[in-house]
Structures are given as C-alpha cells and as structure tokens.
Amino acid sequence: MRNLIPSYIRVPIVFFIIVGLVEYFVESGDQPAFMEQPVIMLFLLLVLLVLLAIEGIVGSMDNILYQSLDEEAKARYDAKRAAPSKLVVWVKDTYQKLLGSKPIEQEGEIILDHNYDGIKELDNSLPPWWLYGFYATIIFGVVYMVRYHVFNADDQFAEYEIEYAEAQRAIEEYKKTAKNLVDINTVEVLTEAADLNAGQKIFETNCVVCHMADGGGGIGPNLTDNYWILGGGIKNVFKTVSEGGRDGKGMVAWKASLKPLEIAQVSSYLLQFQGTTPANPKDPEGEIWVDESAGETGNETEEGNEEESTTEDAVETMETTTVASNN
C-alpha cells in the first residue's frame, strides 16, 4: 500500500477523511465545526502533525531496514519497486482499450495516402468511450421521448408540485407532534392532564397576582364570566397572552419569557375558569364574546330540528286529513 500510494497523497487523504468524520459527528451551524470551535481546529492540527510524524518514522524505519540488506537483496528490492504495480498496469491497459488507438509502432498500418507538407493522416477509429457514450445518449433520448411524450409521465413541474404537497403534509404532521411550533393560527385547546398541570403552574407563578387563584379578577379582569376585552376562545386568549393586552394599561406581552407551548398551556388552563363561581368576582369588563363557530353549528342544528318538526307536522296533518276523509 505504501508503494502504491505516495506519502504526499496518502497523508492528505487520511487527514481529510478525519476532517469529514469530525464534521459529521460534531454539530455546527453555517460554518464548519473547526471554524466555530477553536478546540476542534487545534485537534485537527495535532492530527496532521501526528500523521506527518508517523510518515517520517515509518520512512526512517524503511531506510534502516533497506540499509541492513545485502547487495543481492537490495537489487531485488530495487527491481521490485521499479516494476509497475498491478493496479498501474490495469489502469494503463484500461485506458488504452477506452482510447482505441494503435501504438506508435503500429501506426504505419493505418496511415492514409493524404500527405500535406509532410503531415500524414491516420485512419484511427472513434474511441470506444466516445462511441459508447454516443450510443448511450441515443438510448436515453428514445427512453425520454417515450416516457414523457408518449406515455405522458409527470414532468419536472408536476414532480415539483407533488413533492411540495408531500413536504407540506409532512410539515403539518410534524407540527401536530411538535407543540413548540404552535402559533395563533394552529393553537388548539389542550386537554391532556400534563398540559393543564403545566398551565396551572404557569398561571399560579405569573398570573395569580392580577387574576386571583380562582380567576375572579383583581388588577386584571374576571376570567369566569362571558365578558372579554380582547375576545375569548383559545386563539384570542393565546394572542393576548403572547402579545399583551391594551397599550399602556393592559397585560404585558409574555412571548419573550414563555415558549409557544407554555402560552398554549396557560391559555388552555385559564379557559377552564369559564362558568365557575369565584369568591370575590370582579365586575364584568369588555363585551360578551360568543364563539361564532359554535354558533354556526348550533344554528345548523336548530334549523335541522325546525325542518324535522315541520316535516313531522305535515305528516301528522296528512294522516288526520286521510282519516277524516275515510270517515
């Protein structure tokens, strides 16, 4: 191996393999790890010095062993080193086959009659690598034409749209499990006990001083009634906690000190005060807030019930008329 690859090639290869492994296993930002962390740069410099030292030591040992040989052994060793290795011979043979040209000694067989000012032309065949590459492009062109222009396979624009849609679905699925990515558009009421307990701790730590432990209100508004200053429901409450209340006299914004998940937890917890009876409730502030989505659902249900009642009344009327006519 040492005779096959010179040290000036072997050392850089080993060094860059080690650099690649360091980059793979060490987390870094936009810059390489050795540029962000000076310790890693010192480590790589030490590795390079060790590799150079090993090459020097091994080279010295080879020289000592060579000097200890007799003349006949030195001659055999020199002849073996001078002879090309099997890899070099294989590479040269492969190159000649791909090139497809005749050796200089045999060029006389393919010289053409053209002669211009002593310059003669050789009748060399096309190199096999070029010829096979040309055939490959023809095959590729035929396959491409049949696939995309005959069978109308998805082109690059359709593939982009498909991959984009798949990526969007993957992002939405990831957001369902990554609660810290929640925002005002994706927040939902959390019902798990762990989330509500976490919300209770946040509320008792940060909110009790203004809203009281039972949500009855003090400096802050009452959380148990249906009156809201900036709107009720999980989305409005999440926004209020995150961005703060009214300018100059409302609650401070908590987005700087609470994570999105924590804001969703405390918002879900304080919504549980709705409909409860606090010890000293504060007078209502703001306006009555009605969940429009729930109202629409309720209206649809009422309309359905009215239609059903109308239908039943019509059936009963028809039955009464039929009985009367029979009588």
GROMACS .gro file of C-alpha atoms in nm:
model
  327
    1MET     CA    1   0.000   0.000   0.000
    2ARG     CA    2   0.283   0.237   0.082
    3ASN     CA    3   0.449   0.162  -0.251
    4LEU     CA    4   0.119   0.200  -0.435
    5ILE     CA    5   0.018   0.543  -0.294
    6PRO     CA    6   0.291   0.801  -0.226
    7SER     CA    7   0.301   0.974   0.111
    8TYR     CA    8   0.217   1.316  -0.039
    9ILE     CA    9  -0.116   1.166  -0.149
   10ARG     CA   10  -0.171   0.927   0.141
   11VAL     CA   11  -0.139   1.185   0.420
   12PRO     CA   12  -0.394   1.437   0.274
   13ILE     CA   13  -0.642   1.155   0.207
   14VAL     CA   14  -0.627   1.029   0.566
   15PHE     CA   15  -0.638   1.384   0.703
   16PHE     CA   16  -0.946   1.486   0.504
   17ILE     CA   17  -1.122   1.162   0.600
   18ILE     CA   18  -1.070   1.255   0.965
   19VAL     CA   19  -1.195   1.611   0.896
   20GLY     CA   20  -1.507   1.466   0.731
   21LEU     CA   21  -1.575   1.240   1.030
   22VAL     CA   22  -1.538   1.535   1.268
   23GLU     CA   23  -1.784   1.742   1.061
   24TYR     CA   24  -2.029   1.451   1.057
   25PHE     CA   25  -2.031   1.382   1.431
   26VAL     CA   26  -1.989   1.738   1.566
   27GLU     CA   27  -2.290   1.969   1.538
   28SER     CA   28  -2.220   2.309   1.387
   29GLY     CA   29  -2.406   2.599   1.231
   30ASP     CA   30  -2.348   2.758   0.893
   31GLN     CA   31  -1.970   2.744   0.931
   32PRO     CA   32  -1.757   2.427   0.953
   33ALA     CA   33  -1.709   2.294   1.304
   34PHE     CA   34  -1.333   2.367   1.311
   35MET     CA   35  -1.408   2.734   1.231
   36GLU     CA   36  -1.673   2.769   1.502
   37GLN     CA   37  -1.482   2.578   1.771
   38PRO     CA   38  -1.110   2.655   1.811
   39VAL     CA   39  -1.063   2.334   2.010
   40ILE     CA   40  -1.152   2.128   1.705
   41MET     CA   41  -0.905   2.325   1.490
   42LEU     CA   42  -0.628   2.255   1.741
   43PHE     CA   43  -0.726   1.887   1.742
   44LEU     CA   44  -0.705   1.867   1.361
   45LEU     CA   45  -0.366   2.040   1.360
   46LEU     CA   46  -0.245   1.788   1.616
   47VAL     CA   47  -0.377   1.504   1.399
   48LEU     CA   48  -0.191   1.643   1.097
   49LEU     CA   49   0.134   1.666   1.295
   50VAL     CA   50   0.088   1.308   1.417
   51LEU     CA   51   0.030   1.183   1.061
   52LEU     CA   52   0.343   1.361   0.937
   53ALA     CA   53   0.543   1.223   1.231
   54ILE     CA   54   0.420   0.869   1.158
   55GLU     CA   55   0.518   0.903   0.792
   56GLY     CA   56   0.861   1.025   0.893
   57ILE     CA   57   0.913   0.746   1.145
   58VAL     CA   58   0.795   0.474   0.906
   59GLY     CA   59   1.013   0.617   0.627
   60SER     CA   60   1.317   0.614   0.857
   61MET     CA   61   1.248   0.255   0.958
   62ASP     CA   62   1.219   0.152   0.592
   63ASN     CA   63   1.552   0.318   0.521
   64ILE     CA   64   1.716   0.140   0.817
   65LEU     CA   65   1.580  -0.196   0.703
   66TYR     CA   66   1.699  -0.127   0.348
   67GLN     CA   67   2.050  -0.047   0.465
   68SER     CA   68   2.060  -0.373   0.662
   69LEU     CA   69   2.005  -0.581   0.345
   70ASP     CA   70   2.289  -0.734   0.145
   71GLU     CA   71   2.361  -0.626  -0.212
   72GLU     CA   72   2.158  -0.904  -0.372
   73ALA     CA   73   1.853  -0.832  -0.154
   74LYS     CA   74   1.886  -0.459  -0.229
   75ALA     CA   75   1.892  -0.534  -0.603
   76ARG     CA   76   1.576  -0.744  -0.578
   77TYR     CA   77   1.406  -0.474  -0.368
   78ASP     CA   78   1.503  -0.201  -0.615
   79ALA     CA   79   1.381  -0.409  -0.911
   80LYS     CA   80   1.050  -0.474  -0.737
   81ARG     CA   81   0.999  -0.104  -0.664
   82ALA     CA   82   1.093  -0.008  -1.017
   83ALA     CA   83   0.842  -0.251  -1.169
   84PRO     CA   84   0.491  -0.103  -1.207
   85SER     CA   85   0.227  -0.240  -0.975
   86LYS     CA   86  -0.068  -0.448  -1.094
   87LEU     CA   87  -0.301  -0.154  -1.037
   88VAL     CA   88  -0.091   0.076  -1.254
   89VAL     CA   89  -0.073  -0.188  -1.528
   90TRP     CA   90  -0.453  -0.239  -1.514
   91VAL     CA   91  -0.518   0.135  -1.534
   92LYS     CA   92  -0.290   0.173  -1.836
   93ASP     CA   93  -0.447  -0.125  -2.015
   94THR     CA   94  -0.799   0.003  -1.947
   95TYR     CA   95  -0.702   0.347  -2.072
   96GLN     CA   96  -0.563   0.206  -2.394
   97LYS     CA   97  -0.878   0.000  -2.451
   98LEU     CA   98  -1.103   0.301  -2.397
   99LEU     CA   99  -0.881   0.515  -2.618
  100GLY     CA  100  -0.887   0.257  -2.901
  101SER     CA  101  -0.576   0.395  -3.075
  102LYS     CA  102  -0.291   0.187  -3.206
  103PRO     CA  103   0.056   0.211  -3.052
  104ILE     CA  104   0.309   0.429  -3.228
  105GLU     CA  105   0.491   0.120  -3.350
  106GLN     CA  106   0.179   0.008  -3.541
  107GLU     CA  107   0.073   0.344  -3.685
  108GLY     CA  108   0.220   0.252  -4.021
  109GLU     CA  109  -0.072   0.016  -4.076
  110ILE     CA  110  -0.331   0.297  -4.066
  111ILE     CA  111  -0.153   0.582  -4.245
  112LEU     CA  112  -0.366   0.726  -4.526
  113ASP     CA  113  -0.237   0.844  -4.861
  114HIS     CA  114  -0.304   1.205  -4.770
  115ASN     CA  115   0.018   1.394  -4.734
  116TYR     CA  116   0.033   1.769  -4.685
  117ASP     CA  117   0.373   1.925  -4.638
  118GLY     CA  118   0.499   1.611  -4.468
  119ILE     CA  119   0.197   1.581  -4.242
  120LYS     CA  120   0.023   1.247  -4.275
  121GLU     CA  121  -0.324   1.145  -4.157
  122LEU     CA  122  -0.404   0.837  -3.952
  123ASP     CA  123  -0.720   0.637  -4.007
  124ASN     CA  124  -0.797   0.587  -3.638
  125SER     CA  125  -1.138   0.460  -3.539
  126LEU     CA  126  -1.357   0.656  -3.299
  127PRO     CA  127  -1.252   0.600  -2.937
  128PRO     CA  128  -1.474   0.335  -2.771
  129TRP     CA  129  -1.552   0.567  -2.477
  130TRP     CA  130  -1.687   0.830  -2.719
  131LEU     CA  131  -1.876   0.576  -2.929
  132TYR     CA  132  -2.040   0.405  -2.629
  133GLY     CA  133  -2.127   0.743  -2.483
  134PHE     CA  134  -2.293   0.842  -2.811
  135TYR     CA  135  -2.497   0.520  -2.814
  136ALA     CA  136  -2.597   0.585  -2.452
  137THR     CA  137  -2.729   0.933  -2.539
  138ILE     CA  138  -2.938   0.786  -2.823
  139ILE     CA  139  -3.089   0.523  -2.590
  140PHE     CA  140  -3.154   0.788  -2.325
  141GLY     CA  141  -3.324   1.016  -2.582
  142VAL     CA  142  -3.554   0.737  -2.702
  143VAL     CA  143  -3.649   0.637  -2.346
  144TYR     CA  144  -3.708   1.003  -2.252
  145MET     CA  145  -3.929   1.065  -2.557
  146VAL     CA  146  -4.138   0.753  -2.498
  147ARG     CA  147  -4.175   0.816  -2.126
  148TYR     CA  148  -4.265   1.186  -2.132
  149HIS     CA  149  -4.412   1.244  -2.479
  150VAL     CA  150  -4.589   0.915  -2.545
  151PHE     CA  151  -4.697   0.792  -2.203
  152ASN     CA  152  -4.717   1.147  -2.058
  153ALA     CA  153  -4.529   1.078  -1.736
  154ASP     CA  154  -4.502   1.352  -1.474
  155ASP     CA  155  -4.260   1.620  -1.589
  156GLN     CA  156  -4.036   1.824  -1.361
  157PHE     CA  157  -4.312   2.076  -1.286
  158ALA     CA  158  -4.562   1.805  -1.187
  159GLU     CA  159  -4.296   1.629  -0.978
  160TYR     CA  160  -4.218   1.958  -0.806
  161GLU     CA  161  -4.585   2.011  -0.717
  162ILE     CA  162  -4.616   1.652  -0.590
  163GLU     CA  163  -4.303   1.680  -0.377
  164TYR     CA  164  -4.413   2.022  -0.249
  165ALA     CA  165  -4.752   1.882  -0.145
  166GLU     CA  166  -4.582   1.588   0.028
  167ALA     CA  167  -4.349   1.826   0.208
  168GLN     CA  168  -4.644   2.037   0.325
  169ARG     CA  169  -4.821   1.727   0.457
  170ALA     CA  170  -4.502   1.622   0.635
  171ILE     CA  171  -4.474   1.968   0.791
  172GLU     CA  172  -4.835   1.956   0.912
  173GLU     CA  173  -4.782   1.610   1.060
  174TYR     CA  174  -4.467   1.731   1.230
  175LYS     CA  175  -4.648   2.033   1.374
  176LYS     CA  176  -4.902   1.800   1.536
  177THR     CA  177  -4.628   1.640   1.744
  178ALA     CA  178  -4.402   1.945   1.779
  179LYS     CA  179  -4.612   2.151   2.018
  180ASN     CA  180  -4.349   2.424   2.049
  181LEU     CA  181  -4.419   2.525   1.690
  182VAL     CA  182  -4.774   2.626   1.779
  183ASP     CA  183  -4.886   2.977   1.687
  184ILE     CA  184  -5.208   3.176   1.680
  185ASN     CA  185  -5.321   3.003   1.361
  186THR     CA  186  -5.260   2.645   1.475
  187VAL     CA  187  -5.326   2.664   1.850
  188GLU     CA  188  -5.598   2.440   1.991
  189VAL     CA  189  -5.732   2.385   2.340
  190LEU     CA  190  -5.509   2.140   2.523
  191THR     CA  191  -5.696   1.881   2.726
  192GLU     CA  192  -5.425   1.644   2.845
  193ALA     CA  193  -5.363   1.646   3.220
  194ALA     CA  194  -4.989   1.710   3.177
  195ASP     CA  195  -5.054   2.023   2.971
  196LEU     CA  196  -5.320   2.154   3.209
  197ASN     CA  197  -5.099   2.093   3.512
  198ALA     CA  198  -4.815   2.279   3.343
  199GLY     CA  199  -5.056   2.561   3.259
  200GLN     CA  200  -5.170   2.576   3.620
  201LYS     CA  201  -4.811   2.616   3.742
  202ILE     CA  202  -4.750   2.896   3.494
  203PHE     CA  203  -5.077   3.065   3.596
  204GLU     CA  204  -5.000   3.040   3.968
  205THR     CA  205  -4.649   3.176   3.912
  206ASN     CA  206  -4.726   3.467   3.680
  207CYS     CA  207  -5.100   3.539   3.669
  208VAL     CA  208  -5.245   3.495   4.016
  209VAL     CA  209  -5.134   3.840   4.133
  210CYS     CA  210  -5.366   4.004   3.879
  211HIS     CA  211  -5.641   3.748   3.815
  212MET     CA  212  -5.657   3.570   4.154
  213ALA     CA  213  -5.618   3.197   4.204
  214ASP     CA  214  -5.983   3.127   4.124
  215GLY     CA  215  -5.985   3.357   3.818
  216GLY     CA  216  -6.218   3.610   3.983
  217GLY     CA  217  -6.003   3.905   3.884
  218GLY     CA  218  -5.826   4.182   4.069
  219ILE     CA  219  -5.598   4.416   3.883
  220GLY     CA  220  -5.677   4.205   3.580
  221PRO     CA  221  -6.025   4.121   3.451
  222ASN     CA  222  -6.255   3.842   3.567
  223LEU     CA  223  -6.188   3.517   3.379
  224THR     CA  224  -6.501   3.333   3.491
  225ASP     CA  225  -6.771   3.532   3.308
  226ASN     CA  226  -6.853   3.561   2.937
  227TYR     CA  227  -6.717   3.914   2.904
  228TRP     CA  228  -6.385   3.960   2.725
  229ILE     CA  229  -6.191   4.277   2.650
  230LEU     CA  230  -5.991   4.135   2.358
  231GLY     CA  231  -6.204   3.834   2.272
  232GLY     CA  232  -6.239   3.489   2.419
  233GLY     CA  233  -6.161   3.145   2.282
  234ILE     CA  234  -5.822   2.978   2.263
  235LYS     CA  235  -5.694   3.180   1.967
  236ASN     CA  236  -5.779   3.522   2.114
  237VAL     CA  237  -5.651   3.428   2.459
  238PHE     CA  238  -5.329   3.287   2.308
  239LYS     CA  239  -5.277   3.613   2.118
  240THR     CA  240  -5.349   3.826   2.425
  241VAL     CA  241  -5.106   3.632   2.644
  242SER     CA  242  -4.841   3.633   2.373
  243GLU     CA  243  -4.871   3.993   2.250
  244GLY     CA  244  -5.007   4.159   2.564
  245GLY     CA  245  -5.325   4.350   2.638
  246ARG     CA  246  -5.428   4.709   2.568
  247ASP     CA  247  -5.147   4.957   2.516
  248GLY     CA  248  -5.049   5.143   2.830
  249LYS     CA  249  -5.290   4.973   3.072
  250GLY     CA  250  -5.319   4.610   2.975
  251MET     CA  251  -5.121   4.297   3.044
  252VAL     CA  252  -4.758   4.281   2.933
  253ALA     CA  253  -4.657   4.055   2.644
  254TRP     CA  254  -4.534   3.716   2.765
  255LYS     CA  255  -4.386   3.592   2.437
  256ALA     CA  256  -4.038   3.698   2.549
  257SER     CA  257  -4.045   3.485   2.866
  258LEU     CA  258  -4.280   3.199   2.774
  259LYS     CA  259  -4.244   2.947   2.494
  260PRO     CA  260  -4.533   2.899   2.249
  261LEU     CA  261  -4.620   2.567   2.415
  262GLU     CA  262  -4.627   2.730   2.759
  263ILE     CA  263  -4.854   3.006   2.629
  264ALA     CA  264  -5.089   2.742   2.486
  265GLN     CA  265  -5.084   2.553   2.818
  266VAL     CA  266  -5.167   2.853   3.036
  267SER     CA  267  -5.431   2.972   2.786
  268SER     CA  268  -5.598   2.631   2.793
  269TYR     CA  269  -5.586   2.624   3.172
  270LEU     CA  270  -5.741   2.966   3.231
  271LEU     CA  271  -6.027   2.886   2.992
  272GLN     CA  272  -6.136   2.628   3.249
  273PHE     CA  273  -6.244   2.914   3.476
  274GLN     CA  274  -6.536   2.984   3.243
  275GLY     CA  275  -6.865   2.924   3.421
  276THR     CA  276  -6.713   2.880   3.768
  277THR     CA  277  -6.803   3.089   4.074
  278PRO     CA  278  -6.509   3.278   4.229
  279ALA     CA  279  -6.506   3.403   4.588
  280ASN     CA  280  -6.495   3.775   4.502
  281PRO     CA  281  -6.578   3.816   4.134
  282LYS     CA  282  -6.481   4.141   3.969
  283ASP     CA  283  -6.742   4.331   3.770
  284PRO     CA  284  -6.759   4.234   3.401
  285GLU     CA  285  -6.532   4.419   3.159
  286GLY     CA  286  -6.546   4.429   2.781
  287GLU     CA  287  -6.822   4.267   2.581
  288ILE     CA  288  -6.992   3.929   2.577
  289TRP     CA  289  -6.798   3.704   2.346
  290VAL     CA  290  -6.973   3.428   2.153
  291ASP     CA  291  -6.787   3.156   1.967
  292GLU     CA  292  -6.906   3.207   1.610
  293SER     CA  293  -6.808   2.857   1.501
  294ALA     CA  294  -7.011   2.708   1.785
  295GLY     CA  295  -7.295   2.943   1.699
  296GLU     CA  296  -7.297   2.833   1.337
  297THR     CA  297  -7.306   2.472   1.444
  298GLY     CA  298  -7.586   2.547   1.686
  299ASN     CA  299  -7.785   2.737   1.420
  300GLU     CA  300  -7.746   2.447   1.177
  301THR     CA  301  -7.871   2.211   1.446
  302GLU     CA  302  -8.168   2.437   1.524
  303GLU     CA  303  -8.253   2.471   1.157
  304GLY     CA  304  -8.236   2.095   1.121
  305ASN     CA  305  -8.465   2.049   1.420
  306GLU     CA  306  -8.712   2.304   1.280
  307GLU     CA  307  -8.717   2.130   0.942
  308GLU     CA  308  -8.767   1.796   1.114
  309SER     CA  309  -9.053   1.938   1.323
  310THR     CA  310  -9.215   2.092   1.012
  311THR     CA  311  -9.193   1.759   0.831
  312GLU     CA  312  -9.346   1.574   1.127
  313ASP     CA  313  -9.628   1.830   1.148
  314ALA     CA  314  -9.701   1.791   0.777
  315VAL     CA  315  -9.713   1.412   0.807
  316GLU     CA  316  -9.949   1.435   1.105
  317THR     CA  317 -10.173   1.678   0.910
  318MET     CA  318 -10.185   1.443   0.610
  319GLU     CA  319 -10.270   1.147   0.833
  320THR     CA  320 -10.551   1.346   1.005
  321THR     CA  321 -10.694   1.455   0.667
  322THR     CA  322 -10.687   1.097   0.539
  323VAL     CA  323 -10.867   0.962   0.844
  324ALA     CA  324 -11.131   1.237   0.822
  325SER     CA  325 -11.199   1.167   0.455
  326ASN     CA  326 -11.233   0.796   0.522
  327ASN     CA  327 -11.482   0.864   0.791
   0.00000   0.00000   0.00000
